Amino acid sequence: MKKLGVVLGSLVLVSLGLAQGTIKIGNAYNQTGSMSSLDVPASNGAKLAVKEINAAGGVLGMKLELVSYDGKTDPATITNMATQMINSDKVVAIAGFTDSDSALALGPIAQKAGIPFVTAGATSPQLPEQIGSEMFLACFGDNVQAAVGAEFVYKNLKGKTAYLVWDKSTEYTTLLGKYFKDAYAKLGGKLLGEETYKSGDKNFSAQITKIKALPQKPDVLYIAAMPDDIGTVVKQFRQAGLTQPIVGGDGYDTPLLVEVGGKAADNVYFTTHALMDAQKGTPEVKKFIAAYKKEYGKDPENAFAALGYDTIYLLADAIKRAGAPDPAKITAALMQTKGLKTVTGSITFAGTGSRVPQKAVTVVAVKDLKLNLAATLAPSYIPKP
Amino acid sequence: MKYARLVVALALIGLLAGLGPHVLPEYWVRVLIVLGINIILVSSLGLSNGFTGVFSLGHPGFVALGAYVSGILTLELTKKGAYLPDLPGFLAGVQLPFLPATLIAGVFCALVAVVIGIPLMRLSGNYVSVATLGFLVIVNVVLVNAEQFTRGSRTFTGIPPYTDLGWVAGWAVVTLLVLSRVAYSPLGRAMRATRDDPIAAQAVGIHILPARLMAFALGAFFAGVGGALYGHYLVSFSPATFYVAMLVQQLTMLVLGGQASLTGAVVGVSAITLLSEVLRNLERGFSLGSLQVPAVFGASQIALGFIFILVMVYRPQGLLGDRELPLVTGGRVAKGAGPVYKDTVGGGRT
């Protein structure tokens, strides 16, 4: 009986010891609901990163532990989840989300509790200002990718005139269109007009007719679109005889572009976080794809898998430099991040005064149903968030 | 005696609201806040859907209007300049406290309900459902396009986080008190009469339109209030927050609890809120002794759907049907003399 007590007691001690030896990070993604097609790959990327880091000995001699909940793409569930992570699980930092609505639901709670929150893929550069000092982006902001899009149109494609089409039903496409307009005008490009549609629309003949009726043919079309729509948009524009280059943002980074668009997707260019290609990608991308494939038996679905992965490495780096799993120290260390090499480029916050990293933007060109690297650019002018 | 019970109930709720935030973990405070807001929203939906038989699908439209109206009225002036630079002058310079903003949101929704209700409440059966669904779609499109007021489809953010357990508990009590006074008054009997047999109701001198309109507008008022509370709880939202997903959730809670019963609405909301919280935590995976159950995200929705089907098969009238706690009816309805509840629209077995 006494022996049993000793065994039980030592078990308790061991488990306590283990509990003290882990650093808990909140894994906040929408595993179900409309954002899950981007969030699940990102969450998988995060899990892979944690596994690698722990296999290599962890951080500060402790293992990382991901605390996962499902946000269900529902703001009320996300607020509950955030409170649980912070108050019950005592996470020291939160990584997550690929859209600004979800980030804005969680952000204020993390801010109030003083827990650093790094979003993997919500690209609105306004987030840090809207939420506060604990909010960081692991991805570039939409102002940067739109500026790169504008420079690519003006310099690489020699597009002196352009026409802007944007989806007015989401924050992302609205901002992207706005930033493009700003940056393109700054470069000296001439916008011949703009037209809107709503995500889910199946017929774009109104927009097409307007463009075809223009007295001057635009050199390039810039279309700010959501992943679900871009295939259909490209197909209809091409069928109507609009053969100009079509340029857009990271919403195009979905297999649907080529699957739905087919040959129509030729001469399409888009800005994104990294070219997810096992042959043509950078060495970091190749290494990531191989590791992801080994873990999940399939290629990464999109660049968000890499962003989820990078977010964990960004946090691990900050925790290491903080010297202790203490939220305030991690926030301070995050601000000092300098030249951290990640799959989606290098992240620097130190000295920029911004919590949106100034990453180089990858421009991808579509040809014969294949994605190719067109350019890697850092913009010379960045529109204000 | 009946007042004694009411006083005890109120005192308990007051105690909960006052002490809750100090005693309970913040997670449970948040669950209770959402529960309270849903009680306001679902019981006000029940007044038109259950008591008058006007099966409205437009309720989230009023919730949205309430959230946006109160959000615009309470936004700090500096934030207004940053987020809503194109607001017309009379709105750009106002910043109201929470209570007046909530009341204005409710009154605004009630006025909208009267305006659209005058034509719509003449319809009945499926037609009124489709028409009110049309209202929901219109509200969504207007919110997306009225950019100078709402930031369009972009997230409306920066709203002061005024909503706490005290406000929610207080408004939930006011809602239930007002609704129970109305539902079990002569006016409420008129509402139920127009539901059970419009022709007979007219034959005894009940005007159908005013009775239905009253229920619709009162429901809209509390939907607006609930929307304001929800908006100041979330502190950022977009038109998509108040759309079909919210409608499905409200209808599920209402139908599960029993449409023609305020007690039922409270039971339905509580059951679904607690159940989905429990299931949500279970689906993250757990260990039972040596048995490790892995995380299966999405399982909670499947389990909830299954439970809902079971309830509908065995209790199509909902958990409570049209029964009420005596506290709610205040002794104004004799035992066993309740109305014969026949649902002609909402999926019950008739």
PDB file of C-alpha atoms in Angstrom, chain A residues 31-33 47 67-70 72 74-77 79-81 83-84 87-89 100-101 104-105 108-109 112 126 129-130 166 168-172 174-175 178 198, chain B residues 25-27 30-31 34 82-83 140-141 144-145 147 151-158 230 233-238 240-241 249 276-277 280-281 283-284 297-298 300-301:
ATOM      1  CA  GLN A  31     -10.913  24.401 -38.049  1.00  0.00           C
ATOM      2  CA  THR A  32     -14.474  24.467 -39.408  1.00  0.00           C
ATOM      3  CA  GLY A  33     -16.597  27.072 -41.174  1.00  0.00           C
ATOM      4  CA  LYS A  47       1.778  21.695 -35.614  1.00  0.00           C
ATOM      5  CA  VAL A  67      -3.276  24.534 -27.219  1.00  0.00           C
ATOM      6  CA  SER A  68      -5.794  24.116 -30.048  1.00  0.00           C
ATOM      7  CA  TYR A  69      -9.434  25.103 -30.128  1.00  0.00           C
ATOM      8  CA  ASP A  70     -11.833  25.477 -33.048  1.00  0.00           C
ATOM      9  CA  LYS A  72     -15.716  27.776 -35.985  1.00  0.00           C
ATOM     10  CA  ASP A  74     -17.870  32.462 -35.372  1.00  0.00           C
ATOM     11  CA  PRO A  75     -16.925  35.603 -33.421  1.00  0.00           C
ATOM     12  CA  ALA A  76     -18.693  34.589 -30.189  1.00  0.00           C
ATOM     13  CA  THR A  77     -16.946  31.188 -30.180  1.00  0.00           C
ATOM     14  CA  THR A  79     -14.038  35.199 -27.840  1.00  0.00           C
ATOM     15  CA  ASN A  80     -14.827  32.182 -25.622  1.00  0.00           C
ATOM     16  CA  MET A  81     -11.859  30.307 -27.021  1.00  0.00           C
ATOM     17  CA  THR A  83     -10.615  33.526 -22.776  1.00  0.00           C
ATOM     18  CA  GLN A  84     -10.108  29.801 -22.249  1.00  0.00           C
ATOM     19  CA  ASN A  87      -7.292  32.137 -18.317  1.00  0.00           C
ATOM     20  CA  SER A  88      -7.581  28.351 -18.144  1.00  0.00           C
ATOM     21  CA  ASP A  89      -4.670  27.148 -20.250  1.00  0.00           C
ATOM     22  CA  SER A 100      -8.998  40.073 -40.126  1.00  0.00           C
ATOM     23  CA  ASP A 101     -12.558  39.465 -38.834  1.00  0.00           C
ATOM     24  CA  LEU A 104     -10.319  41.392 -34.590  1.00  0.00           C
ATOM     25  CA  ALA A 105     -12.536  39.136 -32.473  1.00  0.00           C
ATOM     26  CA  PRO A 108      -8.867  42.845 -27.980  1.00  0.00           C
ATOM     27  CA  ILE A 109      -9.003  39.988 -25.437  1.00  0.00           C
ATOM     28  CA  LYS A 112      -6.348  43.329 -22.464  1.00  0.00           C
ATOM     29  CA  GLN A 126      -4.453  48.254 -39.937  1.00  0.00           C
ATOM     30  CA  GLU A 129      -3.312  50.026 -34.864  1.00  0.00           C
ATOM     31  CA  GLN A 130      -6.855  48.688 -34.350  1.00  0.00           C
ATOM     32  CA  TRP A 166     -12.608  44.788 -56.794  1.00  0.00           C
ATOM     33  CA  LYS A 168     -16.638  44.989 -52.318  1.00  0.00           C
ATOM     34  CA  SER A 169     -17.988  42.304 -50.003  1.00  0.00           C
ATOM     35  CA  THR A 170     -14.786  41.745 -48.025  1.00  0.00           C
ATOM     36  CA  GLU A 171     -12.352  43.931 -46.109  1.00  0.00           C
ATOM     37  CA  TYR A 172      -9.360  42.278 -47.744  1.00  0.00           C
ATOM     38  CA  THR A 174     -11.633  46.459 -50.546  1.00  0.00           C
ATOM     39  CA  LEU A 175      -8.327  47.455 -48.953  1.00  0.00           C
ATOM     40  CA  LYS A 178      -7.696  50.962 -52.431  1.00  0.00           C
ATOM     41  CA  LYS A 198     -19.682  40.872 -54.765  1.00  0.00           C
TER      42      LYS A 198
ATOM     43  CA  PRO B  25     -13.602  32.457 -14.145  1.00  0.00           C
ATOM     44  CA  GLU B  26     -13.765  34.930 -17.019  1.00  0.00           C
ATOM     45  CA  TYR B  27     -14.584  32.120 -19.413  1.00  0.00           C
ATOM     46  CA  ARG B  30     -18.376  35.210 -21.144  1.00  0.00           C
ATOM     47  CA  VAL B  31     -20.509  32.112 -21.633  1.00  0.00           C
ATOM     48  CA  VAL B  34     -23.650  35.243 -24.605  1.00  0.00           C
ATOM     49  CA  ALA B  82     -10.500  57.420 -38.319  1.00  0.00           C
ATOM     50  CA  TYR B  83     -13.015  54.688 -39.098  1.00  0.00           C
ATOM     51  CA  ASN B 140     -27.404  42.793 -45.292  1.00  0.00           C
ATOM     52  CA  VAL B 141     -27.072  44.459 -48.699  1.00  0.00           C
ATOM     53  CA  VAL B 144     -22.613  46.369 -47.111  1.00  0.00           C
ATOM     54  CA  ASN B 145     -23.369  49.368 -49.323  1.00  0.00           C
ATOM     55  CA  GLU B 147     -20.216  52.574 -46.408  1.00  0.00           C
ATOM     56  CA  ARG B 151     -17.582  50.725 -43.292  1.00  0.00           C
ATOM     57  CA  GLY B 152     -19.405  48.455 -45.758  1.00  0.00           C
ATOM     58  CA  SER B 153     -18.288  44.853 -45.698  1.00  0.00           C
ATOM     59  CA  ARG B 154     -15.164  45.837 -43.800  1.00  0.00           C
ATOM     60  CA  THR B 155     -15.108  45.045 -40.115  1.00  0.00           C
ATOM     61  CA  PHE B 156     -16.748  47.706 -37.959  1.00  0.00           C
ATOM     62  CA  THR B 157     -14.325  47.959 -35.083  1.00  0.00           C
ATOM     63  CA  GLY B 158     -13.272  50.131 -32.160  1.00  0.00           C
ATOM     64  CA  TYR B 230     -23.887  41.829 -28.693  1.00  0.00           C
ATOM     65  CA  TYR B 233     -19.621  42.501 -26.363  1.00  0.00           C
ATOM     66  CA  LEU B 234     -17.819  41.558 -29.610  1.00  0.00           C
ATOM     67  CA  VAL B 235     -16.422  45.111 -30.121  1.00  0.00           C
ATOM     68  CA  SER B 236     -15.903  44.348 -33.808  1.00  0.00           C
ATOM     69  CA  PHE B 237     -18.295  42.835 -36.318  1.00  0.00           C
ATOM     70  CA  SER B 238     -19.256  42.943 -39.975  1.00  0.00           C
ATOM     71  CA  ALA B 240     -21.713  38.774 -42.210  1.00  0.00           C
ATOM     72  CA  THR B 241     -21.931  38.364 -38.408  1.00  0.00           C
ATOM     73  CA  GLN B 249     -28.860  29.362 -34.430  1.00  0.00           C
ATOM     74  CA  SER B 276     -22.274  23.337 -27.462  1.00  0.00           C
ATOM     75  CA  GLU B 277     -19.728  24.579 -24.904  1.00  0.00           C
ATOM     76  CA  ARG B 280     -16.713  22.129 -28.095  1.00  0.00           C
ATOM     77  CA  ASN B 281     -14.363  21.277 -25.246  1.00  0.00           C
ATOM     78  CA  GLU B 283     -14.009  17.652 -29.465  1.00  0.00           C
ATOM     79  CA  ARG B 284     -10.506  18.921 -28.647  1.00  0.00           C
ATOM     80  CA  PHE B 297     -12.891  19.311 -34.909  1.00  0.00           C
ATOM     81  CA  GLY B 298     -16.400  19.581 -36.317  1.00  0.00           C
ATOM     82  CA  SER B 300     -19.581  19.072 -31.939  1.00  0.00           C
ATOM     83  CA  GLN B 301     -21.720  20.367 -34.797  1.00  0.00           C
TER      84      GLN B 301
END
